[in-house]
mmCIF file of C-alpha atoms in Angstrom:
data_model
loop_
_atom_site.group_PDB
_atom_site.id
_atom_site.type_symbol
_atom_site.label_atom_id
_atom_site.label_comp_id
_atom_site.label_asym_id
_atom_site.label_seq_id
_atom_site.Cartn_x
_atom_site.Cartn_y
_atom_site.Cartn_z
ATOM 1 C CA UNK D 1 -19.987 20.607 -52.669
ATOM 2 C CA UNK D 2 -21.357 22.760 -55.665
ATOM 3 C CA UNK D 3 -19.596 25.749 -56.215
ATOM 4 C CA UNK D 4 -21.347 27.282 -58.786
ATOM 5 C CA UNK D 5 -24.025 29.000 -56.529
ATOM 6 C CA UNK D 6 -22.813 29.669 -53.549
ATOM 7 C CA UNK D 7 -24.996 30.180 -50.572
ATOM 8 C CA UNK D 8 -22.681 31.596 -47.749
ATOM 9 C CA UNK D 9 -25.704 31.205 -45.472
ATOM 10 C CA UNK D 10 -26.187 27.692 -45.511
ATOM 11 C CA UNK D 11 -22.547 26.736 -45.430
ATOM 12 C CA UNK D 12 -22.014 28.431 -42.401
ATOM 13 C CA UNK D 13 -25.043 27.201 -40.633
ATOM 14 C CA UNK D 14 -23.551 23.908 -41.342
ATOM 15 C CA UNK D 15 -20.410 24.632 -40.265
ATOM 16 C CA UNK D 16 -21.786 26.105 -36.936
ATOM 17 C CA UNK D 17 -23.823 22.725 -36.664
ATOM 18 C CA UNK D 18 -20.637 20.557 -37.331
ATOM 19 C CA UNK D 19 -18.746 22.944 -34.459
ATOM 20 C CA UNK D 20 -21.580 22.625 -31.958
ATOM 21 C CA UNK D 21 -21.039 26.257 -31.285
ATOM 22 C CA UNK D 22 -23.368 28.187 -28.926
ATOM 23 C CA UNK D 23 -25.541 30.947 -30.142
ATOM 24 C CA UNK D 24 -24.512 32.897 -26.691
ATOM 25 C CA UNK D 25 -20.435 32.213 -28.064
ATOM 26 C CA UNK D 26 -21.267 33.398 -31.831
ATOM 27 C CA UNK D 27 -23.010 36.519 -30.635
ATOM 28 C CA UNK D 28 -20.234 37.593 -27.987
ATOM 29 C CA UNK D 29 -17.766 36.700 -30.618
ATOM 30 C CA UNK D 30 -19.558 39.068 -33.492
ATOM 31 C CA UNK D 31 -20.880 41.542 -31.020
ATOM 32 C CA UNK D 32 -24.434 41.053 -33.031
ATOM 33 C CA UNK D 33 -27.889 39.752 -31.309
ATOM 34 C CA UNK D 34 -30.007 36.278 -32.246
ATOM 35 C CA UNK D 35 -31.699 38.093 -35.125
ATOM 36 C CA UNK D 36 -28.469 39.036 -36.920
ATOM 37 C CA UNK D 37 -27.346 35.266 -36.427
ATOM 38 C CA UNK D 38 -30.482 34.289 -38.066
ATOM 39 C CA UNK D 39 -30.267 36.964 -41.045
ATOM 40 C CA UNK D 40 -26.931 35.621 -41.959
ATOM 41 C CA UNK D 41 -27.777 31.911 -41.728
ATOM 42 C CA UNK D 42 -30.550 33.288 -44.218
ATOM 43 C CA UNK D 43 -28.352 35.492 -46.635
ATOM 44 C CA UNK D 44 -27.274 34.262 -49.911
ATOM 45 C CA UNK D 45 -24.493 36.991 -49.701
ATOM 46 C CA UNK D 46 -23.004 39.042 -46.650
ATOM 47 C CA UNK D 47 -20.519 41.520 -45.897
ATOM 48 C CA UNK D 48 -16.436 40.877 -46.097
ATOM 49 C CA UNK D 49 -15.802 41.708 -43.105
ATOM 50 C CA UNK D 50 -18.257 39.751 -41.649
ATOM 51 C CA UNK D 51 -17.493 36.626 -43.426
ATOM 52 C CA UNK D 52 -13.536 37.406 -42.073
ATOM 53 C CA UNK D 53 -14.930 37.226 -38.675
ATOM 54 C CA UNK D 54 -17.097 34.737 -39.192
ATOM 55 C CA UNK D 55 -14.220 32.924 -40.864
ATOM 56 C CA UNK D 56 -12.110 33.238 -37.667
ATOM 57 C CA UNK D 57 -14.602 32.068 -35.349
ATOM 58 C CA UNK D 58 -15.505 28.974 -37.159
ATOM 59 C CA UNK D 59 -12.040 28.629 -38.165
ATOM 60 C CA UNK D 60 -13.044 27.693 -41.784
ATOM 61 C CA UNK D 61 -11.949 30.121 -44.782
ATOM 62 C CA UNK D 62 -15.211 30.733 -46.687
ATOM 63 C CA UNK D 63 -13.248 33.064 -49.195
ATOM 64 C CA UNK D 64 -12.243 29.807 -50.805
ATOM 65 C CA UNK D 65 -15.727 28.682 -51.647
ATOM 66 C CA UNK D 66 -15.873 32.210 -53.892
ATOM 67 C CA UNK D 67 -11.976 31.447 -54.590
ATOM 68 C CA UNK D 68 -13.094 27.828 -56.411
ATOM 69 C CA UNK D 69 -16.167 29.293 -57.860
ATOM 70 C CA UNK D 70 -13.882 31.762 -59.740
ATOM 71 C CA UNK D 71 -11.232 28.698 -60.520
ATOM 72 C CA UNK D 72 -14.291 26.595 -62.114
ATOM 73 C CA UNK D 73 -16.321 29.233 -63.488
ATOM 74 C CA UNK D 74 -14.444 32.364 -64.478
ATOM 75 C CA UNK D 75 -13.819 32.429 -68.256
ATOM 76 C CA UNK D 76 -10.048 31.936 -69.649
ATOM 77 C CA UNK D 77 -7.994 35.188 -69.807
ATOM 78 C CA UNK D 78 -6.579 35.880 -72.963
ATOM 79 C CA UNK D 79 -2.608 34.778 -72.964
ATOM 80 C CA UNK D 80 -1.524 38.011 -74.793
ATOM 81 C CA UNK D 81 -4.547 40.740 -73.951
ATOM 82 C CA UNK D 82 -2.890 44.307 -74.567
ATOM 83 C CA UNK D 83 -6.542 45.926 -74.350
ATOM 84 C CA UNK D 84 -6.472 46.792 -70.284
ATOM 85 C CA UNK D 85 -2.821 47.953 -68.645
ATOM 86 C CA UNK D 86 -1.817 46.317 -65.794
ATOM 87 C CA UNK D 87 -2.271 47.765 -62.339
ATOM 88 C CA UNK D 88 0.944 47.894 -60.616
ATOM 89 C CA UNK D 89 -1.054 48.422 -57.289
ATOM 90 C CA UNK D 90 -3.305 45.036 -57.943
ATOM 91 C CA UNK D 91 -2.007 41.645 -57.251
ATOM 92 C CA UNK D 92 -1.881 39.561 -60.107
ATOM 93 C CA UNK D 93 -3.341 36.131 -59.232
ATOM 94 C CA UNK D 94 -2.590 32.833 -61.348
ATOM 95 C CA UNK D 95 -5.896 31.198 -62.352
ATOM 96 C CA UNK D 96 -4.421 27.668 -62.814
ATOM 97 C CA UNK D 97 -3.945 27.319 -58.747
ATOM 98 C CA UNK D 98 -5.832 24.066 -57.896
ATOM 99 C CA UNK D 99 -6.858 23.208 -54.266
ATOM 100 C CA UNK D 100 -7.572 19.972 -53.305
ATOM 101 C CA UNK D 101 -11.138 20.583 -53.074
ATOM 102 C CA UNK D 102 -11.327 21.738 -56.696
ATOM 103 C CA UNK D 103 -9.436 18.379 -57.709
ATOM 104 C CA UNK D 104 -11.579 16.224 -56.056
ATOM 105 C CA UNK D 105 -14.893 17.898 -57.055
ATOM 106 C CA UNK D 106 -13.597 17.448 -60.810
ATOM 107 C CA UNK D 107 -12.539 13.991 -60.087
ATOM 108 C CA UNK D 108 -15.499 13.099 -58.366
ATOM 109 C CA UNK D 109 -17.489 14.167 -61.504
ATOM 110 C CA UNK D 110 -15.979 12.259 -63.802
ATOM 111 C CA UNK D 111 -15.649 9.004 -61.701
ATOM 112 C CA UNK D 112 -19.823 9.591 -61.293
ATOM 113 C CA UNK D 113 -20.538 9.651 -64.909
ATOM 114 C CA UNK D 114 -21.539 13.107 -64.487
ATOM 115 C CA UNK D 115 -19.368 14.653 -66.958
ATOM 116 C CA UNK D 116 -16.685 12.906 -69.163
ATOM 117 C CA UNK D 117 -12.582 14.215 -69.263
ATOM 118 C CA UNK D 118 -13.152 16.088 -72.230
ATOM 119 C CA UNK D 119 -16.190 17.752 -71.194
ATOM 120 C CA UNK D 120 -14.202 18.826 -67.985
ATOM 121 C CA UNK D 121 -11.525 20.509 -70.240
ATOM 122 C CA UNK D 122 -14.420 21.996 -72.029
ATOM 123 C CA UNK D 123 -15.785 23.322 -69.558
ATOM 124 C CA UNK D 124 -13.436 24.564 -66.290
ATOM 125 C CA UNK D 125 -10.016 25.273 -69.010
ATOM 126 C CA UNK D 126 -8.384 23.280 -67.623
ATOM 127 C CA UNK D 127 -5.596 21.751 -69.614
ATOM 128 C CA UNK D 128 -5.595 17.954 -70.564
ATOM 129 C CA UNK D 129 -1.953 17.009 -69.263
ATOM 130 C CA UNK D 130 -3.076 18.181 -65.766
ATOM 131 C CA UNK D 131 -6.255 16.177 -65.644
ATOM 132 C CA UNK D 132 -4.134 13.397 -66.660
ATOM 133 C CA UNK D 133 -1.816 14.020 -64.041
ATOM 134 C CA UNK D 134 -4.493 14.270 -61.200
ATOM 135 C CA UNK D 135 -6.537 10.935 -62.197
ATOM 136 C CA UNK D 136 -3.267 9.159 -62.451
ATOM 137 C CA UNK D 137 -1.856 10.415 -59.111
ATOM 138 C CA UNK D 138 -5.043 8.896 -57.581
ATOM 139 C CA UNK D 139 -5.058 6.124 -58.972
#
């Protein structure tokens, strides 16, 4: 899976596919008619609160597609940036959490030729001793 453009759309049609779920059970579930169904399979983007629900009846978190996108493709913070305060309010979120997903998508790139170690380091920050540790632990 690619998650550098994300088509929330397509992934849940898939998804719905995979579940064999009935249109009559997806619109009861979201309240919506056919047409909405469609729109959505259609849409690039759609509503949180939507994708929650549609989360819930699919029982799939789609946040995490947008969650990896921002692991892969979201540029390094700066270790001691003073420019911005700090919300108290805001959670603060660590950037080096990896799900298994992400490691395998990373993995499988290398192990295709696609990209080499130090291109991945290059290119998704991430640091060397924990792409060491994740080709040796499947090794």
């Amino acid at each position: 899976m690619l998650y550098k453009n994300i088509h929330i759309g397509k992934y849940i049609k898939e998804m719905v596919d995979h579940k064999n779920i009935s249109i009559e059970r997806i619109c009861n579930f979201l309240a919506k008619d056919e047409e909405f169904v469609e729109k959505v399979y259609e849409s690039k983007s759609i509503e949180t609160d939507i994708l929650l629900r549609w989360s819930k009846l699919l029982e799939y978190d789609f946040f995490r597609l947008y969650s990896s996108h921002l692991i892969l493709y979201a540029p390094p913070s700066a270790v001691n940036k003073t420019d911005a305060p700090k919300s108290e309010k805001a959670p603060q979120f660590r950037k080096n959490i990896y799900t298994q997903e992400i490691k395998n998508f990373i993995l499988g790139r290398i192990e295709s030729g696609e990209m080499t170690q130090a291109e991945v380091i290059k290119e998704y920050s991430i640091p060397k001793s924990t792409l060491h540790r994740w080709i040796q632990k499947k090794s």
